Amino acid sequence: MTPRTPPRHVACIMDGNGRWAQHRGLERTHGHMAARTAIEAVLDGALQEKVEWLTLFVFSTENWSRPEEEVSFLMRFLTQHVVGRETQHMDSRGVRLRLLGGADSRIPAEVTDRLREAEELTRDNSTLQLSLAFNYGGRQDLCEAARSLVAQGVPAEEITAETFAQRMQIPELPDVDLLLRTGGEHRLSNFLLWHCAYAELVFLDVLWPDFRTSHFRHALELYYQRRRRFGALDPADAADAADAAASVAVESPALVPGPATLLGLPTAIASHLGTALWDGLRETARFTVHQLTTESKKPGRSSRPS
Ligand code: IPE
Ligand code: IPE
Ligand code: MG
């Protein structure tokens, strides 16, 4: 069996907490609380499968428009349960935690302080890089990069994909290989727009609080079945194309592959059809020129359109 290279960067849109709670007749916040087990599961899965980078979408720049109680619950929940209690455990497993997202005066100082402490404590770890997208928006990340280039007076001709990427909030954040979204929605919701340019997208119906490592492994299986081409041909298709070109050249060395190959018709029939079409076009042109000449010679008729 061919060895399978794990995705280097898995990004996860953890969606479906509210629906999970509502299905049980509970407040939406119960769904957020139940998400703790799922966060442990995705972390375990990434560590077991030797993923290098894991980015979790915790709170989007658009999530501020939710009811105030839910927003403040999410802020407390993040510091107390995701970062607070788990930091030591993450540290002992070699997880480096990083914050990905903009500053905002609405974020309580306690939340920012805890996140920064966790970043500091885990900064020398290298088994798994865990970025928490908190108050994160893909468009904002792009705007920040553009602002920084302008502020530093970088000339237009020096702006390339590489120089641009260096201005993003975490410049070393690699392209996403696998983007996983739970909760059944098929959209990006402003997540990692730059980094997902060539991501393989996997959408699962499972609601986030029900997510377990088996779901993570399933997503990876789907990923391994994908053929990533990055705009080129994959080696198998390139070999087929080369074989097909060689066989056309043997059959008819003087012919560039033409309509016969495109339509999949035997060469003799296609070339007969081509000749018939060409003859028809020539006849039509000859008839049209004749009609125009006769019309313009009729007395009292101008050759100019009125
Ligand atoms: C994702 O679950 C968690 C956050 C956005 C913080 P939702 O809260 O969006 O759950 P649904 O989509 O309403 O079920
Ligand atoms: C995306 O989920 C944000 C997070 C998971 C943090 P949303 O539930 O906010 O996305 P939409 O509103 O359905 O697009
Ligand atoms: Mg949602």
mmCIF file of C-alpha atoms and ligand atoms in Angstrom:
data_model
loop_
_atom_site.group_PDB
_atom_site.id
_atom_site.type_symbol
_atom_site.label_atom_id
_atom_site.label_comp_id
_atom_site.label_asym_id
_atom_site.label_seq_id
_atom_site.Cartn_x
_atom_site.Cartn_y
_atom_site.Cartn_z
ATOM 1 C CA MET A 1 0.000 0.000 0.000
ATOM 2 C CA THR A 2 1.307 3.495 -0.825
ATOM 3 C CA PRO A 3 2.180 5.535 2.286
ATOM 4 C CA ARG A 4 -0.382 8.255 2.959
ATOM 5 C CA THR A 5 0.895 11.674 3.909
ATOM 6 C CA PRO A 6 -1.319 13.266 6.561
ATOM 7 C CA PRO A 7 -2.620 16.748 5.789
ATOM 8 C CA ARG A 8 -0.134 19.236 7.199
ATOM 9 C CA HIS A 9 -2.796 21.776 8.143
ATOM 10 C CA VAL A 10 -6.346 20.856 9.149
ATOM 11 C CA ALA A 11 -8.786 23.709 9.770
ATOM 12 C CA CYS A 12 -12.090 23.092 11.439
ATOM 13 C CA ILE A 13 -15.351 25.053 11.466
ATOM 14 C CA MET A 14 -16.951 23.673 14.606
ATOM 15 C CA ASP A 15 -20.612 24.227 13.803
ATOM 16 C CA GLY A 16 -23.911 22.941 15.173
ATOM 17 C CA ASN A 17 -23.771 23.629 18.925
ATOM 18 C CA GLY A 18 -27.006 25.619 19.002
ATOM 19 C CA ARG A 19 -28.984 23.027 17.013
ATOM 20 C CA TRP A 20 -27.607 20.214 19.177
ATOM 21 C CA ALA A 21 -29.043 21.954 22.263
ATOM 22 C CA GLN A 22 -32.311 22.939 20.600
ATOM 23 C CA HIS A 23 -32.946 19.328 19.507
ATOM 24 C CA ARG A 24 -32.835 18.445 23.201
ATOM 25 C CA GLY A 25 -35.051 21.306 24.305
ATOM 26 C CA LEU A 26 -32.075 23.039 25.946
ATOM 27 C CA GLU A 27 -30.668 26.573 25.796
ATOM 28 C CA ARG A 28 -28.090 27.119 23.004
ATOM 29 C CA THR A 29 -25.380 27.639 25.638
ATOM 30 C CA HIS A 30 -25.695 23.958 26.653
ATOM 31 C CA GLY A 31 -24.579 23.128 23.136
ATOM 32 C CA HIS A 32 -21.446 25.255 23.573
ATOM 33 C CA MET A 33 -20.709 23.511 26.884
ATOM 34 C CA ALA A 34 -21.139 20.099 25.286
ATOM 35 C CA ALA A 35 -18.574 21.112 22.650
ATOM 36 C CA ARG A 36 -15.705 20.561 25.105
ATOM 37 C CA THR A 37 -15.651 16.816 24.448
ATOM 38 C CA ALA A 38 -15.557 17.476 20.698
ATOM 39 C CA ILE A 39 -12.619 19.872 21.070
ATOM 40 C CA GLU A 40 -10.710 17.182 22.989
ATOM 41 C CA ALA A 41 -11.619 14.690 20.247
ATOM 42 C CA VAL A 42 -10.337 16.853 17.391
ATOM 43 C CA LEU A 43 -7.142 17.524 19.322
ATOM 44 C CA ASP A 44 -6.629 13.810 20.048
ATOM 45 C CA GLY A 45 -7.321 12.990 16.396
ATOM 46 C CA ALA A 46 -4.804 15.555 15.142
ATOM 47 C CA LEU A 47 -2.135 14.305 17.564
ATOM 48 C CA GLN A 48 -2.750 10.638 16.714
ATOM 49 C CA GLU A 49 -2.689 11.292 12.974
ATOM 50 C CA LYS A 50 0.454 13.439 13.189
ATOM 51 C CA VAL A 51 -1.092 16.595 11.798
ATOM 52 C CA GLU A 52 1.322 19.550 12.240
ATOM 53 C CA TRP A 53 -1.150 22.442 12.293
ATOM 54 C CA LEU A 54 -4.731 22.517 13.551
ATOM 55 C CA THR A 55 -6.810 25.695 13.369
ATOM 56 C CA LEU A 56 -10.149 25.815 15.174
ATOM 57 C CA PHE A 57 -12.790 28.449 14.420
ATOM 58 C CA VAL A 58 -13.913 29.475 17.885
ATOM 59 C CA PHE A 59 -15.578 32.863 17.365
ATOM 60 C CA SER A 60 -16.002 34.807 14.135
ATOM 61 C CA THR A 61 -16.046 38.566 13.605
ATOM 62 C CA GLU A 62 -19.694 38.045 12.569
ATOM 63 C CA ASN A 63 -20.580 36.208 15.796
ATOM 64 C CA TRP A 64 -20.717 39.568 17.616
ATOM 65 C CA SER A 65 -24.185 39.939 16.139
ATOM 66 C CA ARG A 66 -25.552 37.116 18.339
ATOM 67 C CA PRO A 67 -27.524 37.933 21.509
ATOM 68 C CA GLU A 68 -25.367 39.532 24.178
ATOM 69 C CA GLU A 69 -25.866 36.677 26.683
ATOM 70 C CA GLU A 70 -24.612 34.123 24.171
ATOM 71 C CA VAL A 71 -21.586 36.257 23.280
ATOM 72 C CA SER A 72 -20.563 36.772 26.891
ATOM 73 C CA PHE A 73 -21.124 33.084 27.616
ATOM 74 C CA LEU A 74 -18.783 32.189 24.732
ATOM 75 C CA MET A 75 -16.095 34.560 26.037
ATOM 76 C CA ARG A 76 -16.180 33.061 29.544
ATOM 77 C CA PHE A 77 -16.412 29.546 28.216
ATOM 78 C CA LEU A 78 -13.311 29.964 26.098
ATOM 79 C CA THR A 79 -11.152 31.209 28.934
ATOM 80 C CA GLN A 80 -12.456 28.876 31.637
ATOM 81 C CA HIS A 81 -12.822 25.624 29.773
ATOM 82 C CA VAL A 82 -10.972 25.658 26.479
ATOM 83 C CA VAL A 83 -7.852 27.524 27.497
ATOM 84 C CA GLY A 84 -7.865 27.687 31.302
ATOM 85 C CA ARG A 85 -8.282 24.052 32.344
ATOM 86 C CA GLU A 86 -6.827 22.548 29.240
ATOM 87 C CA THR A 87 -3.623 24.560 28.920
ATOM 88 C CA GLN A 88 -1.519 22.321 31.223
ATOM 89 C CA HIS A 89 -2.798 19.224 29.483
ATOM 90 C CA MET A 90 -2.045 20.685 26.048
ATOM 91 C CA ASP A 91 1.397 21.746 27.214
ATOM 92 C CA SER A 92 2.198 18.239 28.474
ATOM 93 C CA ARG A 93 1.325 16.859 25.030
ATOM 94 C CA GLY A 94 3.598 19.249 23.151
ATOM 95 C CA VAL A 95 0.834 21.501 21.812
ATOM 96 C CA ARG A 96 1.766 25.086 21.006
ATOM 97 C CA LEU A 97 -1.221 27.373 21.263
ATOM 98 C CA ARG A 98 -1.536 30.536 19.208
ATOM 99 C CA LEU A 99 -4.188 33.155 18.978
ATOM 100 C CA LEU A 100 -5.457 34.076 15.527
ATOM 101 C CA GLY A 101 -7.799 37.031 15.425
ATOM 102 C CA GLY A 102 -8.028 40.756 15.904
ATOM 103 C CA ALA A 103 -8.012 42.754 19.111
ATOM 104 C CA ASP A 104 -11.355 44.264 20.066
ATOM 105 C CA SER A 105 -12.382 46.471 22.962
ATOM 106 C CA ARG A 106 -15.427 44.217 23.492
ATOM 107 C CA ILE A 107 -13.197 41.276 24.475
ATOM 108 C CA PRO A 108 -12.830 41.282 28.278
ATOM 109 C CA ALA A 109 -9.220 41.844 29.385
ATOM 110 C CA GLU A 110 -9.336 38.580 31.348
ATOM 111 C CA VAL A 111 -9.960 36.638 28.141
ATOM 112 C CA THR A 112 -7.055 38.217 26.290
ATOM 113 C CA ASP A 113 -4.746 37.811 29.317
ATOM 114 C CA ARG A 114 -5.526 34.088 29.655
ATOM 115 C CA LEU A 115 -4.985 33.505 25.949
ATOM 116 C CA ARG A 116 -1.652 35.341 26.020
ATOM 117 C CA GLU A 117 -0.547 33.355 29.108
ATOM 118 C CA ALA A 118 -1.390 30.100 27.325
ATOM 119 C CA GLU A 119 0.583 31.247 24.265
ATOM 120 C CA GLU A 120 3.550 32.094 26.470
ATOM 121 C CA LEU A 121 3.460 28.832 28.421
ATOM 122 C CA THR A 122 3.368 26.661 25.298
ATOM 123 C CA ARG A 123 5.620 28.680 23.007
ATOM 124 C CA ASP A 124 8.462 26.100 22.909
ATOM 125 C CA ASN A 125 6.226 23.153 21.996
ATOM 126 C CA SER A 126 6.364 21.767 18.502
ATOM 127 C CA THR A 127 4.341 18.527 18.283
ATOM 128 C CA LEU A 128 1.172 20.303 17.170
ATOM 129 C CA GLN A 129 0.586 23.968 16.395
ATOM 130 C CA LEU A 130 -2.945 24.785 17.527
ATOM 131 C CA SER A 131 -4.292 28.126 16.380
ATOM 132 C CA LEU A 132 -7.513 29.349 17.902
ATOM 133 C CA ALA A 133 -9.370 31.631 15.512
ATOM 134 C CA PHE A 134 -11.027 33.933 17.988
ATOM 135 C CA ASN A 135 -12.638 37.158 16.792
ATOM 136 C CA TYR A 136 -11.328 36.048 13.435
ATOM 137 C CA GLY A 137 -12.461 37.068 9.958
ATOM 138 C CA GLY A 138 -10.729 36.068 6.725
ATOM 139 C CA ARG A 139 -11.452 39.426 5.096
ATOM 140 C CA GLN A 140 -10.113 41.307 8.103
ATOM 141 C CA ASP A 141 -6.919 39.221 7.970
ATOM 142 C CA LEU A 142 -6.497 40.180 4.286
ATOM 143 C CA CYS A 143 -7.209 43.860 4.969
ATOM 144 C CA GLU A 144 -4.634 43.900 7.783
ATOM 145 C CA ALA A 145 -2.004 42.471 5.436
ATOM 146 C CA ALA A 146 -2.817 45.096 2.793
ATOM 147 C CA ARG A 147 -2.709 47.870 5.403
ATOM 148 C CA SER A 148 0.680 46.745 6.637
ATOM 149 C CA LEU A 149 2.121 46.725 3.097
ATOM 150 C CA VAL A 150 0.815 50.243 2.460
ATOM 151 C CA ALA A 151 1.954 51.529 5.861
ATOM 152 C CA GLN A 152 5.485 50.311 5.188
ATOM 153 C CA GLY A 153 5.499 51.849 1.705
ATOM 154 C CA VAL A 154 6.130 48.540 -0.098
ATOM 155 C CA PRO A 155 6.213 49.332 -3.845
ATOM 156 C CA ALA A 156 3.383 47.788 -5.891
ATOM 157 C CA GLU A 157 5.751 45.677 -7.994
ATOM 158 C CA GLU A 158 7.089 43.996 -4.852
ATOM 159 C CA ILE A 159 3.655 42.726 -3.817
ATOM 160 C CA THR A 160 3.544 39.037 -4.552
ATOM 161 C CA ALA A 161 1.689 36.112 -2.983
ATOM 162 C CA GLU A 162 4.777 35.534 -0.804
ATOM 163 C CA THR A 163 5.243 39.107 0.421
ATOM 164 C CA PHE A 164 1.493 39.353 1.005
ATOM 165 C CA ALA A 165 1.418 36.130 3.056
ATOM 166 C CA GLN A 166 4.266 37.459 5.214
ATOM 167 C CA ARG A 167 1.971 40.274 6.369
ATOM 168 C CA MET A 168 -0.830 38.031 7.538
ATOM 169 C CA GLN A 169 -1.364 37.641 11.259
ATOM 170 C CA ILE A 170 0.515 34.328 11.534
ATOM 171 C CA PRO A 171 2.888 34.500 8.566
ATOM 172 C CA GLU A 172 4.034 30.898 8.987
ATOM 173 C CA LEU A 173 0.464 29.516 9.003
ATOM 174 C CA PRO A 174 0.581 27.080 6.076
ATOM 175 C CA ASP A 175 -2.057 26.651 3.397
ATOM 176 C CA VAL A 176 -4.961 24.563 4.637
ATOM 177 C CA ASP A 177 -4.900 21.027 3.240
ATOM 178 C CA LEU A 178 -8.162 19.843 4.747
ATOM 179 C CA LEU A 179 -11.016 22.122 5.728
ATOM 180 C CA LEU A 180 -13.547 20.287 7.815
ATOM 181 C CA ARG A 181 -16.953 21.740 8.706
ATOM 182 C CA THR A 182 -19.512 19.990 10.878
ATOM 183 C CA GLY A 183 -23.203 20.850 11.216
ATOM 184 C CA GLY A 184 -24.205 20.224 7.594
ATOM 185 C CA GLU A 185 -23.658 23.745 6.206
ATOM 186 C CA HIS A 186 -21.582 24.019 3.026
ATOM 187 C CA ARG A 187 -19.851 27.375 3.343
ATOM 188 C CA LEU A 188 -16.678 29.059 4.576
ATOM 189 C CA SER A 189 -18.300 31.769 6.712
ATOM 190 C CA ASN A 190 -15.282 34.083 6.257
ATOM 191 C CA PHE A 191 -12.772 31.539 7.588
ATOM 192 C CA LEU A 192 -9.138 31.482 6.365
ATOM 193 C CA LEU A 193 -10.009 32.805 2.894
ATOM 194 C CA TRP A 194 -6.373 33.198 1.848
ATOM 195 C CA HIS A 195 -5.175 29.877 3.253
ATOM 196 C CA CYS A 196 -8.038 27.788 1.854
ATOM 197 C CA ALA A 197 -7.176 28.575 -1.787
ATOM 198 C CA TYR A 198 -6.456 24.890 -2.480
ATOM 199 C CA ALA A 199 -7.983 23.220 0.570
ATOM 200 C CA GLU A 200 -9.902 19.989 0.213
ATOM 201 C CA LEU A 201 -13.351 20.689 1.623
ATOM 202 C CA VAL A 202 -15.093 18.081 3.760
ATOM 203 C CA PHE A 203 -18.563 18.795 5.116
ATOM 204 C CA LEU A 204 -20.014 16.462 7.715
ATOM 205 C CA ASP A 205 -23.602 16.436 8.950
ATOM 206 C CA VAL A 206 -22.621 15.566 12.529
ATOM 207 C CA LEU A 207 -23.365 18.415 14.952
ATOM 208 C CA TRP A 208 -20.188 19.613 16.627
ATOM 209 C CA PRO A 209 -20.939 18.390 20.206
ATOM 210 C CA ASP A 210 -21.329 14.832 18.786
ATOM 211 C CA PHE A 211 -17.967 14.963 16.958
ATOM 212 C CA ARG A 212 -15.488 12.246 17.992
ATOM 213 C CA THR A 213 -12.087 11.012 16.782
ATOM 214 C CA SER A 214 -13.889 8.490 14.546
ATOM 215 C CA HIS A 215 -15.366 11.470 12.624
ATOM 216 C CA PHE A 216 -11.899 12.970 12.359
ATOM 217 C CA ARG A 217 -10.529 9.727 10.927
ATOM 218 C CA HIS A 218 -13.473 9.543 8.521
ATOM 219 C CA ALA A 219 -12.706 13.074 7.271
ATOM 220 C CA LEU A 220 -9.093 12.033 6.765
ATOM 221 C CA GLU A 221 -10.203 8.960 4.774
ATOM 222 C CA LEU A 222 -12.203 11.255 2.462
ATOM 223 C CA TYR A 223 -9.159 13.500 2.163
ATOM 224 C CA TYR A 224 -6.921 10.585 1.185
ATOM 225 C CA GLN A 225 -9.351 9.672 -1.618
ATOM 226 C CA ARG A 226 -9.050 13.129 -3.196
ATOM 227 C CA ARG A 227 -6.711 13.711 -6.126
ATOM 228 C CA ARG A 228 -5.044 17.046 -5.547
ATOM 229 C CA ARG A 229 -3.892 18.609 -8.813
ATOM 230 C CA PHE A 230 -3.198 22.292 -8.001
ATOM 231 C CA GLY A 231 -4.084 23.212 -11.590
ATOM 232 C CA ALA A 232 -1.749 20.642 -13.161
ATOM 233 C CA LEU A 233 -2.479 17.074 -14.221
ATOM 234 C CA ASP A 234 -1.925 14.324 -11.743
ATOM 235 C CA PRO A 235 0.795 11.857 -12.761
ATOM 236 C CA ALA A 236 -1.667 9.142 -13.886
ATOM 237 C CA ASP A 237 -3.638 11.536 -16.137
ATOM 238 C CA ALA A 238 -0.434 13.059 -17.527
ATOM 239 C CA ALA A 239 0.785 9.550 -18.494
ATOM 240 C CA ASP A 240 -2.600 8.756 -20.172
ATOM 241 C CA ALA A 241 -2.462 12.037 -22.114
ATOM 242 C CA ALA A 242 1.077 11.252 -23.285
ATOM 243 C CA ASP A 243 -0.020 7.744 -24.428
ATOM 244 C CA ALA A 244 -3.014 9.152 -26.316
ATOM 245 C CA ALA A 245 -0.840 11.754 -28.076
ATOM 246 C CA ALA A 246 1.674 9.074 -29.060
ATOM 247 C CA SER A 247 -1.030 6.809 -30.559
ATOM 248 C CA VAL A 248 -2.517 9.688 -32.621
ATOM 249 C CA ALA A 249 0.948 10.477 -33.946
ATOM 250 C CA VAL A 250 1.455 6.839 -35.024
ATOM 251 C CA GLU A 251 -1.951 6.688 -36.769
ATOM 252 C CA SER A 252 -1.517 9.928 -38.698
ATOM 253 C CA PRO A 253 1.888 11.577 -38.230
ATOM 254 C CA ALA A 254 0.992 14.689 -40.255
ATOM 255 C CA LEU A 255 -2.187 15.494 -38.292
ATOM 256 C CA VAL A 256 -2.414 17.671 -35.216
ATOM 257 C CA PRO A 257 -5.171 16.133 -33.012
ATOM 258 C CA GLY A 258 -8.294 17.808 -34.392
ATOM 259 C CA PRO A 259 -12.064 17.388 -34.384
ATOM 260 C CA ALA A 260 -11.696 13.643 -34.895
ATOM 261 C CA THR A 261 -10.041 13.234 -31.472
ATOM 262 C CA LEU A 262 -12.365 15.736 -29.817
ATOM 263 C CA LEU A 263 -15.578 14.162 -31.045
ATOM 264 C CA GLY A 264 -14.254 10.664 -30.518
ATOM 265 C CA LEU A 265 -15.152 9.762 -34.138
ATOM 266 C CA PRO A 266 -13.083 7.517 -36.382
ATOM 267 C CA THR A 267 -10.673 9.705 -38.374
ATOM 268 C CA ALA A 268 -12.135 8.840 -41.808
ATOM 269 C CA ILE A 269 -15.721 9.800 -40.835
ATOM 270 C CA ALA A 270 -14.611 12.984 -39.090
ATOM 271 C CA SER A 271 -12.549 14.163 -42.036
ATOM 272 C CA HIS A 272 -15.483 13.435 -44.413
ATOM 273 C CA LEU A 273 -17.779 15.494 -42.154
ATOM 274 C CA GLY A 274 -15.199 18.298 -42.046
ATOM 275 C CA THR A 275 -14.969 18.438 -45.852
ATOM 276 C CA ALA A 276 -18.777 18.475 -46.229
ATOM 277 C CA LEU A 277 -19.090 21.309 -43.708
ATOM 278 C CA TRP A 278 -16.370 23.339 -45.391
ATOM 279 C CA ASP A 279 -17.980 22.886 -48.836
ATOM 280 C CA GLY A 280 -21.342 24.001 -47.415
ATOM 281 C CA LEU A 281 -19.834 27.150 -45.886
ATOM 282 C CA ARG A 282 -18.084 28.025 -49.151
ATOM 283 C CA GLU A 283 -21.392 27.638 -51.075
ATOM 284 C CA THR A 284 -23.248 29.858 -48.591
ATOM 285 C CA ALA A 285 -20.593 32.585 -48.879
ATOM 286 C CA ARG A 286 -20.668 32.425 -52.684
ATOM 287 C CA PHE A 287 -24.499 32.717 -52.699
ATOM 288 C CA THR A 288 -24.474 35.684 -50.282
ATOM 289 C CA VAL A 289 -21.925 37.635 -52.357
ATOM 290 C CA HIS A 290 -23.977 36.960 -55.488
ATOM 291 C CA GLN A 291 -27.196 38.213 -53.830
ATOM 292 C CA LEU A 292 -25.543 41.396 -52.591
ATOM 293 C CA THR A 293 -24.064 42.198 -55.990
ATOM 294 C CA THR A 294 -27.455 41.675 -57.732
ATOM 295 C CA GLU A 295 -29.266 43.830 -55.138
ATOM 296 C CA SER A 296 -26.842 46.763 -55.503
ATOM 297 C CA LYS A 297 -27.180 46.693 -59.341
ATOM 298 C CA LYS A 298 -31.025 47.066 -59.217
ATOM 299 C CA PRO A 299 -32.041 50.596 -60.415
ATOM 300 C CA GLY A 300 -33.047 53.130 -57.699
ATOM 301 C CA ARG A 301 -31.447 51.170 -54.876
ATOM 302 C CA SER A 302 -28.677 52.657 -52.789
ATOM 303 C CA SER A 303 -25.884 50.351 -51.668
ATOM 304 C CA ARG A 304 -25.800 52.193 -48.332
ATOM 305 C CA PRO A 305 -28.079 51.086 -45.542
ATOM 306 C CA SER A 306 -30.799 53.678 -44.918
HETATM 307 C C1 IPE B 1 -20.872 26.951 16.377
HETATM 308 O O1 IPE B 1 -22.145 26.481 16.647
HETATM 309 C C2 IPE B 1 -20.281 27.696 17.536
HETATM 310 C C3 IPE B 1 -20.058 29.120 17.277
HETATM 311 C C4 IPE B 1 -20.348 29.761 16.207
HETATM 312 C C5 IPE B 1 -19.456 29.854 18.357
HETATM 313 P P1 IPE B 1 -23.422 27.408 16.433
HETATM 314 O O2 IPE B 1 -23.655 28.176 17.692
HETATM 315 O O3 IPE B 1 -23.288 28.213 15.217
HETATM 316 O O4 IPE B 1 -24.553 26.329 16.254
HETATM 317 P P2 IPE B 1 -25.739 26.358 15.212
HETATM 318 O O5 IPE B 1 -25.136 26.489 13.852
HETATM 319 O O6 IPE B 1 -26.601 27.533 15.558
HETATM 320 O O7 IPE B 1 -26.427 25.058 15.421
HETATM 321 C C1 IPE B 2 -18.978 29.845 11.836
HETATM 322 O O1 IPE B 2 -20.198 29.338 12.248
HETATM 323 C C2 IPE B 2 -18.213 30.416 12.989
HETATM 324 C C3 IPE B 2 -17.714 29.468 13.973
HETATM 325 C C4 IPE B 2 -17.843 28.168 13.934
HETATM 326 C C5 IPE B 2 -16.993 30.052 15.065
HETATM 327 P P1 IPE B 2 -21.521 30.208 12.167
HETATM 328 O O2 IPE B 2 -22.613 29.356 12.701
HETATM 329 O O3 IPE B 2 -21.322 31.522 12.835
HETATM 330 O O4 IPE B 2 -21.664 30.435 10.615
HETATM 331 P P2 IPE B 2 -22.943 30.839 9.768
HETATM 332 O O5 IPE B 2 -23.558 32.025 10.433
HETATM 333 O O6 IPE B 2 -23.876 29.668 9.767
HETATM 334 O O7 IPE B 2 -22.412 31.116 8.401
HETATM 335 MG MG MG B 3 -23.731 27.842 13.247
#
